[in-house]
PDB file of C-alpha atoms in Angstrom:
ATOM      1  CA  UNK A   1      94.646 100.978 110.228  1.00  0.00           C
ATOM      2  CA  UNK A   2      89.750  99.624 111.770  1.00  0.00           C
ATOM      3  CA  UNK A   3      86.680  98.788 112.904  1.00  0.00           C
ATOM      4  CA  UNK A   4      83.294  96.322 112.324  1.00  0.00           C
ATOM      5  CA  UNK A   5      80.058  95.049 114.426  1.00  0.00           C
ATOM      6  CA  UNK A   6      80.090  91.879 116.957  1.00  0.00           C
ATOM      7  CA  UNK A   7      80.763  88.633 115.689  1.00  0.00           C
ATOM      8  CA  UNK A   8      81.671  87.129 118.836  1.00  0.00           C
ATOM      9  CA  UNK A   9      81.714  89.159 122.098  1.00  0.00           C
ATOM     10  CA  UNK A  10      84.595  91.106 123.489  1.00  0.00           C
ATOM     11  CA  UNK A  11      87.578  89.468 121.174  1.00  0.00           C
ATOM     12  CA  UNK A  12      86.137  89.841 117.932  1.00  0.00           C
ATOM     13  CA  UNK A  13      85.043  94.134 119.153  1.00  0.00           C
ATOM     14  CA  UNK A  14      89.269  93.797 120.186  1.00  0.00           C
ATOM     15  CA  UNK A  15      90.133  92.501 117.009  1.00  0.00           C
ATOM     16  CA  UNK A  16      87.847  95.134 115.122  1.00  0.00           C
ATOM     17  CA  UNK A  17      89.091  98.094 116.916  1.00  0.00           C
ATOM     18  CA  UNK A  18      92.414  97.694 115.653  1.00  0.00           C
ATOM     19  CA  UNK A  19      91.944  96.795 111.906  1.00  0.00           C
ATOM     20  CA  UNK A  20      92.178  98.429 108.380  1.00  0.00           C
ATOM     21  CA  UNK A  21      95.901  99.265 108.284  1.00  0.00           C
ATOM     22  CA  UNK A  22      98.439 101.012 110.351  1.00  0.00           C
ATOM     23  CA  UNK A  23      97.456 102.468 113.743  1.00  0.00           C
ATOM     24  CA  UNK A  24      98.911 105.051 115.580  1.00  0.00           C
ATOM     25  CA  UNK A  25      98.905 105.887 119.306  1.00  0.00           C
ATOM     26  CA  UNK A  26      96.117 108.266 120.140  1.00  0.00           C
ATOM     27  CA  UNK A  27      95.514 111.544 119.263  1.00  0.00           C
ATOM     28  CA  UNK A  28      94.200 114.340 121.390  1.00  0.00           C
ATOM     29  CA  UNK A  29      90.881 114.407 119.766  1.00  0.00           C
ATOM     30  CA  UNK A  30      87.429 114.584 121.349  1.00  0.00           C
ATOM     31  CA  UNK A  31      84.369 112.083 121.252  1.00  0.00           C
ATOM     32  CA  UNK A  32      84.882 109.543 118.156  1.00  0.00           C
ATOM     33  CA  UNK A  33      82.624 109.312 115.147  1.00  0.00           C
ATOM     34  CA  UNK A  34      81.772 106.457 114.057  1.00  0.00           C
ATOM     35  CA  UNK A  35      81.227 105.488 110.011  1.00  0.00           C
ATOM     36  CA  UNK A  36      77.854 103.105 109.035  1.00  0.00           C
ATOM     37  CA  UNK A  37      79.630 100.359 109.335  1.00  0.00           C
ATOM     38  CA  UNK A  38      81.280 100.248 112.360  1.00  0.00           C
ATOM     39  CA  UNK A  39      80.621  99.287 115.915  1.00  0.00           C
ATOM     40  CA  UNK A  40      81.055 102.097 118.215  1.00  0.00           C
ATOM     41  CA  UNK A  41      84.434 101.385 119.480  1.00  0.00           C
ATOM     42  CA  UNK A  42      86.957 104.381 120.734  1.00  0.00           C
ATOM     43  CA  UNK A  43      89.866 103.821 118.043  1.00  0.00           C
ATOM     44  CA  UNK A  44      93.136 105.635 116.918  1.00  0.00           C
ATOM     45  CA  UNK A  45      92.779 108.446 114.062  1.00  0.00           C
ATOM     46  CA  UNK A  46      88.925 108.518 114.638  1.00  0.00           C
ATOM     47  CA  UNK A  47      87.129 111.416 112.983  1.00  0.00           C
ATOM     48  CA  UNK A  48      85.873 113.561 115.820  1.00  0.00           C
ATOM     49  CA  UNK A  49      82.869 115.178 116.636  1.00  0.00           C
ATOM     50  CA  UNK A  50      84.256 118.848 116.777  1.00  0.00           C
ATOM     51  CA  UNK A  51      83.038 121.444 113.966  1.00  0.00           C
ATOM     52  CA  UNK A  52      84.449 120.812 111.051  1.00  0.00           C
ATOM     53  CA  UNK A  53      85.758 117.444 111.055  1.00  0.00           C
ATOM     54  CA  UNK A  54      84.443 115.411 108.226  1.00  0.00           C
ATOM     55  CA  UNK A  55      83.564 111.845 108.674  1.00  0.00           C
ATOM     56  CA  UNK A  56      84.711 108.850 106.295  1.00  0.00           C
ATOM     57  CA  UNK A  57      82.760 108.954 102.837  1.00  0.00           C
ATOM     58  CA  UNK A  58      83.472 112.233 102.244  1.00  0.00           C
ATOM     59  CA  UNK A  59      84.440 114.059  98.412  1.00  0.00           C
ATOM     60  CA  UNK A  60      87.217 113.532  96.416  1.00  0.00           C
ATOM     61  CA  UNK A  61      91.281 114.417  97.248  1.00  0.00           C
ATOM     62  CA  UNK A  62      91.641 117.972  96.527  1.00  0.00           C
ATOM     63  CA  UNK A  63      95.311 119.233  96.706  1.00  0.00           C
ATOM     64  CA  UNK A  64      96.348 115.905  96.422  1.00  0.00           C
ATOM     65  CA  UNK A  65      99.361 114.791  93.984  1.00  0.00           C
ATOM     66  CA  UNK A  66     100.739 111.488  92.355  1.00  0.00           C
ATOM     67  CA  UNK A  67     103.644 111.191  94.345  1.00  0.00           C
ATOM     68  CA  UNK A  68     106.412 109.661  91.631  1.00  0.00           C
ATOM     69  CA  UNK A  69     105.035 111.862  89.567  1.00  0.00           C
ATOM     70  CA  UNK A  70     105.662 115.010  91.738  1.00  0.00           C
ATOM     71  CA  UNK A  71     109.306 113.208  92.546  1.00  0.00           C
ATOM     72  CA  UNK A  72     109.968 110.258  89.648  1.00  0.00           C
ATOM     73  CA  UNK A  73     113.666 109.473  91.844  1.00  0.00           C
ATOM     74  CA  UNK A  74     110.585 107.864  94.559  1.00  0.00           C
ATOM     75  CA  UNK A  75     110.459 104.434  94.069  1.00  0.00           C
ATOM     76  CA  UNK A  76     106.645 102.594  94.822  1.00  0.00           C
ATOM     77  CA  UNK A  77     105.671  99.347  95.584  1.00  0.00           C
ATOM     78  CA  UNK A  78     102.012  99.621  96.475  1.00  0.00           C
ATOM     79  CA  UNK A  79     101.647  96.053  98.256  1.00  0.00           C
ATOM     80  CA  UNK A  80      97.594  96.625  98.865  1.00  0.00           C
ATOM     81  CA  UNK A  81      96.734  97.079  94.806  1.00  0.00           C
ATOM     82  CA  UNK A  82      98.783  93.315  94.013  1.00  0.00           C
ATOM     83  CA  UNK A  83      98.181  89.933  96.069  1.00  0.00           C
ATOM     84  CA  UNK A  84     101.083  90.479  98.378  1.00  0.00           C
ATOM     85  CA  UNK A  85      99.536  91.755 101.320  1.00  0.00           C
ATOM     86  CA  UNK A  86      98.570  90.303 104.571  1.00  0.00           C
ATOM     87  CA  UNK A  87      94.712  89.700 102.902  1.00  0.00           C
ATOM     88  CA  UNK A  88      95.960  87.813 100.293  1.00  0.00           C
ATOM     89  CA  UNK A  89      94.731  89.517  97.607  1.00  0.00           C
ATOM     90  CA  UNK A  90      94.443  93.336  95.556  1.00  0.00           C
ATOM     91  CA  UNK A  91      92.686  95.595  98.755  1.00  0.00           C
ATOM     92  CA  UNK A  92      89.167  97.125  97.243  1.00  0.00           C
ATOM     93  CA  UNK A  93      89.547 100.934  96.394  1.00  0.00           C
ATOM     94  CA  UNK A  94      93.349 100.340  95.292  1.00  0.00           C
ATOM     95  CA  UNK A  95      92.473 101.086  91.131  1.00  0.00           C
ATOM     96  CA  UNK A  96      95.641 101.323  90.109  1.00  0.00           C
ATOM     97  CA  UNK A  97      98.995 101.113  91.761  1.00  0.00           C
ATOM     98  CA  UNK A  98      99.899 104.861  92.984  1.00  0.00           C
ATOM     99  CA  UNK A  99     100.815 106.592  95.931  1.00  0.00           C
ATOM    100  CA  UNK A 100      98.938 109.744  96.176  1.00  0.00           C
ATOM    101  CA  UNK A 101      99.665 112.302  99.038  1.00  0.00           C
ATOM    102  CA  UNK A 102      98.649 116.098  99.977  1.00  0.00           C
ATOM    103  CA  UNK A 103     101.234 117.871  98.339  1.00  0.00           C
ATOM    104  CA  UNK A 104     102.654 118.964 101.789  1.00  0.00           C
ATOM    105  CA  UNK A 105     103.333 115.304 102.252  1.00  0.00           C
ATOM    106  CA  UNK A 106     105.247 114.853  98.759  1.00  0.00           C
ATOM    107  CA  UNK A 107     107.147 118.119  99.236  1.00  0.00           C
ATOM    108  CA  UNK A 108     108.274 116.916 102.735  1.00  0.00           C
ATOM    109  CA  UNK A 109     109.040 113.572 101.416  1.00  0.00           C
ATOM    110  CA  UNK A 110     110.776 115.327  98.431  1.00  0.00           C
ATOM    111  CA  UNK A 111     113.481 117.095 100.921  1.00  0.00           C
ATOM    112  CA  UNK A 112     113.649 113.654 102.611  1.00  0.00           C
ATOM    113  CA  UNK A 113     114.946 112.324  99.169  1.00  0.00           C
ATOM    114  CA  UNK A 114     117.251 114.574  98.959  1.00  0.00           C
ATOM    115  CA  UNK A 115     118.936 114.202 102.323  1.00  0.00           C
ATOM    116  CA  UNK A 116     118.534 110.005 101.392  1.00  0.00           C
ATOM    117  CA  UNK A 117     120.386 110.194  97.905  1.00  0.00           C
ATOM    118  CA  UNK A 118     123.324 112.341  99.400  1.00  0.00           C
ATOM    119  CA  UNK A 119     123.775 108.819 101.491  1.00  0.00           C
ATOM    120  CA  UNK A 120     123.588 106.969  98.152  1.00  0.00           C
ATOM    121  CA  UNK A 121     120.170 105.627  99.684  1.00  0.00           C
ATOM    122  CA  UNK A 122     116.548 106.557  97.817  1.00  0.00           C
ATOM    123  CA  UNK A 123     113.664 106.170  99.318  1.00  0.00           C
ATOM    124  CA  UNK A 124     110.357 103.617  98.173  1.00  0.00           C
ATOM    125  CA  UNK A 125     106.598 104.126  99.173  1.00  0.00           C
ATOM    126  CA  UNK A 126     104.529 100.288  99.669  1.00  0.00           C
ATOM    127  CA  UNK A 127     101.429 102.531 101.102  1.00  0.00           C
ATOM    128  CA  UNK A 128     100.253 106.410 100.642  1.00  0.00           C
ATOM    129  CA  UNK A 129      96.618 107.403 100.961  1.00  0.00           C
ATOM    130  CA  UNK A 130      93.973 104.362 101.518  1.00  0.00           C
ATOM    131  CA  UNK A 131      90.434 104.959 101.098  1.00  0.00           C
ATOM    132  CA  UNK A 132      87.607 104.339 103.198  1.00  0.00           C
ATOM    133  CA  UNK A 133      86.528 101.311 101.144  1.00  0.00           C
ATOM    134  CA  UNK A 134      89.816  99.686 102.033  1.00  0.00           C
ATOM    135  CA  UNK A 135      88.928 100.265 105.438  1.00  0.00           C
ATOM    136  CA  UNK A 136      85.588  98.715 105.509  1.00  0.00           C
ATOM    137  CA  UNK A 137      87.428  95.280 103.261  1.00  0.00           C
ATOM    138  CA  UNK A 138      89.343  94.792 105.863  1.00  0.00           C
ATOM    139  CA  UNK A 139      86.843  95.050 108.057  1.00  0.00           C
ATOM    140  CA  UNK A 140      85.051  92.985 106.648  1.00  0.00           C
ATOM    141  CA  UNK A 141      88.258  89.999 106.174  1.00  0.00           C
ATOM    142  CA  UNK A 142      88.351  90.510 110.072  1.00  0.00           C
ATOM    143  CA  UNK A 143      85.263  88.636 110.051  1.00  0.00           C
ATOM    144  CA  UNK A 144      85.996  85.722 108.517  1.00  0.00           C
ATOM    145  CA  UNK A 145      88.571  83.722 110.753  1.00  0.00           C
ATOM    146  CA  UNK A 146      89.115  81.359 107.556  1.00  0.00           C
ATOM    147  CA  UNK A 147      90.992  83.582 105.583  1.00  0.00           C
ATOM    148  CA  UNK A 148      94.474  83.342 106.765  1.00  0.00           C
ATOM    149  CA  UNK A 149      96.550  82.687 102.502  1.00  0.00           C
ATOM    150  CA  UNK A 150      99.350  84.527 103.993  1.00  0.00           C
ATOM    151  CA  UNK A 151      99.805  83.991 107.929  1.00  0.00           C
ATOM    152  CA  UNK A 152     103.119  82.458 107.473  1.00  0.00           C
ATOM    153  CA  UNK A 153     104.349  85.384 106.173  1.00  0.00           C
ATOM    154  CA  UNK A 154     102.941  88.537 107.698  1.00  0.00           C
ATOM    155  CA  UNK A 155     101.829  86.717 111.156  1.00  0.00           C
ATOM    156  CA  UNK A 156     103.338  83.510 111.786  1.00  0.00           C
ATOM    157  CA  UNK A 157     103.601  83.500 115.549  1.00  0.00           C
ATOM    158  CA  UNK A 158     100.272  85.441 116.741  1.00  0.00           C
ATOM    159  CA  UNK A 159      96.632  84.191 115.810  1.00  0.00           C
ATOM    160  CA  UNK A 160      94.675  86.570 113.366  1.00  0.00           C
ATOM    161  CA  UNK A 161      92.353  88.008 116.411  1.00  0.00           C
ATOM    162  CA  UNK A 162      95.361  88.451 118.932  1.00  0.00           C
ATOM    163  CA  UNK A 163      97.081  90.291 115.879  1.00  0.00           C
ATOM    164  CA  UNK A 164      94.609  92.733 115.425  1.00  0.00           C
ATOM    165  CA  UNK A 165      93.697  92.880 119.295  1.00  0.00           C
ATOM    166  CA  UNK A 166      97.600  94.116 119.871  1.00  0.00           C
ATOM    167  CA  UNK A 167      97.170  97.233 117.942  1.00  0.00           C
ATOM    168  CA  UNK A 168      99.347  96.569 114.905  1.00  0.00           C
ATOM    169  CA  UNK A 169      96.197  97.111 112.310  1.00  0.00           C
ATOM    170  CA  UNK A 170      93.028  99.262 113.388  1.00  0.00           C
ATOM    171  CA  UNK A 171      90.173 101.584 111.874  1.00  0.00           C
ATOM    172  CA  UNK A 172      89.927 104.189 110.749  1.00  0.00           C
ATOM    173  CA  UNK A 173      93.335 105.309 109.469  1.00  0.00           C
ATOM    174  CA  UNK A 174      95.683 108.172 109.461  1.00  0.00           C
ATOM    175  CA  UNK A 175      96.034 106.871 105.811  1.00  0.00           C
ATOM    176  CA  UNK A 176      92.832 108.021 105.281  1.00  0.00           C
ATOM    177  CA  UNK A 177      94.110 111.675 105.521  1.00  0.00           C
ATOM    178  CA  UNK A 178      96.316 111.505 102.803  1.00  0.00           C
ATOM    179  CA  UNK A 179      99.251 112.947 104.684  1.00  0.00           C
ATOM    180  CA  UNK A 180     100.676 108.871 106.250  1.00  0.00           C
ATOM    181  CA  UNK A 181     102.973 106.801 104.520  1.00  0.00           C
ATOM    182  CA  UNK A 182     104.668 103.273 104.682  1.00  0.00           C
ATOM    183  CA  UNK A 183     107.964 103.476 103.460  1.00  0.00           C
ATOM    184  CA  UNK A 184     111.526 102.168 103.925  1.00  0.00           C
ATOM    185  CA  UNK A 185     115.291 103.080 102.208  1.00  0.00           C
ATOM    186  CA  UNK A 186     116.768 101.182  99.302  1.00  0.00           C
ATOM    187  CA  UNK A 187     120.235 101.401  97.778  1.00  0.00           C
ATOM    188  CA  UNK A 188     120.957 103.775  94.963  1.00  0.00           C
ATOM    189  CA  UNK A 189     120.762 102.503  92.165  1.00  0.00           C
ATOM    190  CA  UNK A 190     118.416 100.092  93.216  1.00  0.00           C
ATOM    191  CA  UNK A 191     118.613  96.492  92.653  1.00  0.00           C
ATOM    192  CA  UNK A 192     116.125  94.636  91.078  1.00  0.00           C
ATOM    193  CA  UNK A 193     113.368  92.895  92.800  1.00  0.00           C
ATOM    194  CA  UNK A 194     112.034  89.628  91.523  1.00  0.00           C
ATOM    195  CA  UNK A 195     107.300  89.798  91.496  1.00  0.00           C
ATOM    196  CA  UNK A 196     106.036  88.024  93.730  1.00  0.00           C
ATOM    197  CA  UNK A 197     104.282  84.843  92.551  1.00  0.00           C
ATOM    198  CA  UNK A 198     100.832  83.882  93.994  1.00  0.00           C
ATOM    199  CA  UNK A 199     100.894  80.781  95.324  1.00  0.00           C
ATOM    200  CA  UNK A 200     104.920  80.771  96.361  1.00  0.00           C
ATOM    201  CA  UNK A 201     106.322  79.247  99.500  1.00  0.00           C
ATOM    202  CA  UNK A 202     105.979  81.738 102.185  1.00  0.00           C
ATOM    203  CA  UNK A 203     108.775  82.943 104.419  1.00  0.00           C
ATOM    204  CA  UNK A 204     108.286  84.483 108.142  1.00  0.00           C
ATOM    205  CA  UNK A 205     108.970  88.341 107.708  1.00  0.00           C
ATOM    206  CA  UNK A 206     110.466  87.885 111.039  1.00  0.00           C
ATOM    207  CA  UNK A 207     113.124  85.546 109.328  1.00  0.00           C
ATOM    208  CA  UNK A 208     116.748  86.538 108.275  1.00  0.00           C
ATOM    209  CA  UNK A 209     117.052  89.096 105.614  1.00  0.00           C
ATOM    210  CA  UNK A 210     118.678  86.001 103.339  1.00  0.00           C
ATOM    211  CA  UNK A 211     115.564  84.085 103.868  1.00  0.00           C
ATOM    212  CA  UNK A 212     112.630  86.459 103.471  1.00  0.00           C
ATOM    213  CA  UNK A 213     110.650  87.897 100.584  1.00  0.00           C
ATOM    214  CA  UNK A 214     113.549  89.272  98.060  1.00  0.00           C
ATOM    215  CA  UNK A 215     112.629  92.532  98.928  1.00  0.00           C
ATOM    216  CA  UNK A 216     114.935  95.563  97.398  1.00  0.00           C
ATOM    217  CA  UNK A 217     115.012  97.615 100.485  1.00  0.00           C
ATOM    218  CA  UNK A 218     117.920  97.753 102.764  1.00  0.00           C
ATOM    219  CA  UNK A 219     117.802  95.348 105.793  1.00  0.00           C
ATOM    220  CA  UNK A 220     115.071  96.890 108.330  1.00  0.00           C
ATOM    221  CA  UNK A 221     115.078  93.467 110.597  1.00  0.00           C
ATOM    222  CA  UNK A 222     112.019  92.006 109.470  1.00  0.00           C
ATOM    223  CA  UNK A 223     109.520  92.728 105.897  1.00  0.00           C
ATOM    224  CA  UNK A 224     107.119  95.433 105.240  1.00  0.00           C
ATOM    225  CA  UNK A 225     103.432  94.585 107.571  1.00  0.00           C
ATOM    226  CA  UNK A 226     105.296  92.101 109.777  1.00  0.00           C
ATOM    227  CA  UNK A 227     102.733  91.973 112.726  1.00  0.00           C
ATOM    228  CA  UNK A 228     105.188  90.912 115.346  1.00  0.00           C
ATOM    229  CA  UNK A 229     107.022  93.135 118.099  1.00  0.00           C
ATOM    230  CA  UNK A 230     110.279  92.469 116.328  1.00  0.00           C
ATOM    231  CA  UNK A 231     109.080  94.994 113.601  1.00  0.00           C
ATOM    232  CA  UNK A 232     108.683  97.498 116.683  1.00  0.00           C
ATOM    233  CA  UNK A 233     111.025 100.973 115.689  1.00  0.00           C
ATOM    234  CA  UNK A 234     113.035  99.768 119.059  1.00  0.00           C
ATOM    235  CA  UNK A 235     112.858  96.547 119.412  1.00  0.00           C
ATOM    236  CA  UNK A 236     115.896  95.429 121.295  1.00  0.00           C
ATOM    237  CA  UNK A 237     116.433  92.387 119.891  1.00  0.00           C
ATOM    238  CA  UNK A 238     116.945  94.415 116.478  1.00  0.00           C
ATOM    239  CA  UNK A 239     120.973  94.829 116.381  1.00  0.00           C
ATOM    240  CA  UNK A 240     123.498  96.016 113.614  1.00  0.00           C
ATOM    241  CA  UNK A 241     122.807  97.226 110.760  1.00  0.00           C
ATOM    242  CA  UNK A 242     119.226  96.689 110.526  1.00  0.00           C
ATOM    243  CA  UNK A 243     119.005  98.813 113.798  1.00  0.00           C
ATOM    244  CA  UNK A 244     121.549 101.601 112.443  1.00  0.00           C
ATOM    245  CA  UNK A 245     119.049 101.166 108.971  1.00  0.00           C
ATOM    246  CA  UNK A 246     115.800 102.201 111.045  1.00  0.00           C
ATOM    247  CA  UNK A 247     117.508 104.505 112.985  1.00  0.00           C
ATOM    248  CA  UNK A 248     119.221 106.555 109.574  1.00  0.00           C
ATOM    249  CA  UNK A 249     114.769 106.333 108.031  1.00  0.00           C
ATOM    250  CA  UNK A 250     113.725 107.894 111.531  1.00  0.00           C
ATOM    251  CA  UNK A 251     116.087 110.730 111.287  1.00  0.00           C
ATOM    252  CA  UNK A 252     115.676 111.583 107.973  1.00  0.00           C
ATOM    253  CA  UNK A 253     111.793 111.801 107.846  1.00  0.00           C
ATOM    254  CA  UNK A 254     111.902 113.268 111.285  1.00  0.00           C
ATOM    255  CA  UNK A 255     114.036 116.018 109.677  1.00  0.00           C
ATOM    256  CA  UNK A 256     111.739 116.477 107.650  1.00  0.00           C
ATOM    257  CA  UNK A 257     108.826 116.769 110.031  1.00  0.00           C
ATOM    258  CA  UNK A 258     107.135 113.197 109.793  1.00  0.00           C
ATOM    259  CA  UNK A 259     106.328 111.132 113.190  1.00  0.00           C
ATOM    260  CA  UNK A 260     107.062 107.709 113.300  1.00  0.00           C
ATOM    261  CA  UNK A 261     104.207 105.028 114.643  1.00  0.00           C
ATOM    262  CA  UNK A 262     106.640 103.044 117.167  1.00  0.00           C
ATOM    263  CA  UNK A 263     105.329  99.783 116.251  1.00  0.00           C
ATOM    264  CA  UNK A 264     105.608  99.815 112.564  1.00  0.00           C
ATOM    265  CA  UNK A 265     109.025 100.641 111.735  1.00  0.00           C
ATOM    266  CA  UNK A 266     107.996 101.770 108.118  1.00  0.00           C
ATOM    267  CA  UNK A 267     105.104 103.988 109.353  1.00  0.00           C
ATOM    268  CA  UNK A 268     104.967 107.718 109.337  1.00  0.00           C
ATOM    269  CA  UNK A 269     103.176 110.962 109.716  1.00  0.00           C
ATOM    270  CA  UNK A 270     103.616 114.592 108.123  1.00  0.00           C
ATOM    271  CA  UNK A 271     103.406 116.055 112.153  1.00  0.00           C
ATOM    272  CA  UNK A 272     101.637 119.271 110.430  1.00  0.00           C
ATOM    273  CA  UNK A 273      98.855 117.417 107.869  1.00  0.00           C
ATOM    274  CA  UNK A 274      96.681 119.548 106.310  1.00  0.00           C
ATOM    275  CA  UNK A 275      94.054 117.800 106.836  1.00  0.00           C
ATOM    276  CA  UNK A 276      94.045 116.337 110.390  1.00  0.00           C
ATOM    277  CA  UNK A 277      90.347 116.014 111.252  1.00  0.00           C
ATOM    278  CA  UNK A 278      88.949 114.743 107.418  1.00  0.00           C
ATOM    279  CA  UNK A 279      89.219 111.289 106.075  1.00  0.00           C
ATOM    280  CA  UNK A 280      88.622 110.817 102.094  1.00  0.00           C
ATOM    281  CA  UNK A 281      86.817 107.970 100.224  1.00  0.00           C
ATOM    282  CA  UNK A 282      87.683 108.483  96.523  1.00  0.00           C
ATOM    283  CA  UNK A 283      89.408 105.164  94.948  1.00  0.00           C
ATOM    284  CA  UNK A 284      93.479 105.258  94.670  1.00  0.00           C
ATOM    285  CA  UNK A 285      93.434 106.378  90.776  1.00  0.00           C
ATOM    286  CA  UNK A 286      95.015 109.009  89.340  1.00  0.00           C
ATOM    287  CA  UNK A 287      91.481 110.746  88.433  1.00  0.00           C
ATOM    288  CA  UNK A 288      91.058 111.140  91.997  1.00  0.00           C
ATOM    289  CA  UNK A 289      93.572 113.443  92.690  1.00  0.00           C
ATOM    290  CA  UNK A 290      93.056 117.478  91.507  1.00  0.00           C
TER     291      UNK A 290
END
C-alpha cells in the first residue's frame, strides 16, 4: 500500500517506498508518476506516465457500488475506519465504514460467494477501495518512528522501518483503483465477534488462533495485516487447516478471476480491473460512489 520525502537517508526512502497499505509485485507499467507528496521513488501500482493514466487526486468513483449493499450475504469489517489497525487509530478518508468496489469487482466477488456458501463458508471484506488521503496518512505515520500503539500486534518481531522496507505496506495502492480487496472466509452462519476495545492487551497476530484477536474468520495462520512472513500465501511453516483454509480463499477468488498478492494471504486483485492505470481520491462514503 506508499510513499513520502527523506527523513533520514536511504532507510527512511526504503521504508517510504513500501507504505500506505498492501503492495503487490510489479506491474508491467512504464516510467512512475509521482503524487505532490511523494519522493520520487519507483514503487508497486504507480500511476504511469502513458496517455491516459490519471494520477492520484483525481474525481470521484464512477461505476462504483456499496459492496453489502450490491451482495448483503458479504460480511465487512473495515479495520482502517475503527482503531484496530496497525496505525492505531480510524485511517483519514475512511467516512464511514463501507467497502466500495467497481461493480466488476462486486459481481466477481458475488460469484465467489456463491461458490463459498455451497461450502457452508461466506466470505467478509476488512479493506475495499482506499483513497489517496489514506495514502498520504500513512505516509505521513511513516515519519514519525514514535508511533508504534499497536506493534505487538500487527509487527511484533520486525522494527517499524524494516517492516515497511520488506515490502509488506507501500504507496500508492492497487486499492486505490477500486478493483483490490482484503478479505478472508468465515463460517456460515457466522459467529459472533466480540469489538475490539482500545486500550486492550495486545496479542501477536503471529500467535495461535486460541490466543489472537477473537476474530470470526476461519483459521488463516496468523490475523488480518500481520507484517511477518508467516502471513506469506505459502509460507511453509503454515500446516493443517490453516494451510488447506488459504488454499480453499485462493481457489475460489482465483475462479473467479482475482490474483492473489503472495505476501498477504488476504490480498487480492480483479486480474481484468476496469480501471488499471487511474487511482481515485474521493473519501470512503456512500456519496462517493455513483
Amino acid at each position: 500500500m506508499r510513499r513520502s520525502g527523506r527523513v533520514g537517508g536511504v532507510a527512511v526512502l526504503a521504508l517510504v517506498a513500501a507504505l500506505a497499505g498492501c503492495s503487490e509485485p510489479p506491474r508491467p507499467t512504464p516510467t512512475i508518476a509521482t503524487p505532490a507528496s511523494a519522493s520520487p521513488l519507483p514503487t508497486p501500482d504507480s500511476p504511469t506516465s502513458r496517455p491516459g493514466a490519471t494520477p492520484p487526486g483525481a474525481g470521484g468513483l464512477p461505476g462504483f457500488v456499496v459492496l453489502t449493499d450490491f451482495d448483503p450475504r458479504i460480511h465487512a469489517d473495515i479495520r482502517y475506519a475503527t482503531a484496530h489497525n496497525f496505525v492505531g487509530r480510524p485511517i483519514a478518508g475512511y467516512r464511514e465504514p463501507l467497502c466500495l468496489l467497481t461493480r466488476q469487482a462486486a459481481e466477481a466477488l458475488r460469484r465467489v460467494q456463491d461458490a463459498a456458501l455451497a461450502g457452508g463458508h461466506s466470505l467478509k471484506v476488512y479493506d475495499c477501495y482506499r483513497p489517496q488521503s489514506a495514502v498520504d496518512d500513512f505516509v505521513a505515520w511513516s515519519k514519525r518512528p514514535g508511533e508504534q500503539q499497536t506493534k505487538a500486534e500487527f509487527y511484533p518481531d520486525l522494527a517499524k522501518s524494516r517492516l515497511f522496507a520488506d515490502g509488506y505496506i507501500g504507496a500508492p495502492t492497487a486499492h486505490s483503483r477500486g478493483s483490490t480487496m482484503d478479505l478472508t472466509l468465515v463460517d456460515e452462519p457466522a459467529a459472533s465477534q466480540p469489538p475490539y476495545r482500545p486500550g486492550q492487551s495486545l496479542v501477536a497476530c503471529t500467535a495461535p488462533r486460541a490466543r489472537r484477536f477473537p476474530d470470526n474468520s476461519i483459521d488463516m495462520g496468523t490475523g488480518f495485516d500481520c507484517f511477518d512472513a508467516r502471513a506469506h500465501t505459502d509460507d511453509p511453516r503454515i500446516t493443517g487447516p490453516a494451510r488447506d483454509n488459504r488454499r480453499l480463499l485462493r481457489r475460489l477468488m482465483t475462479d473467479a478471476g482475482f490474483v492473489n498478492y503472495d505476501r498477504e494471504w488476504w490480498h487480492y486483485r480483479l486480474r481484468d480491473e476496469p480501471y488499471p492505470d487511474r487511482f481515485f481520491s474521493a473519501p470512503v462514503a456512500r456519496s462517493s460512489v455513483g
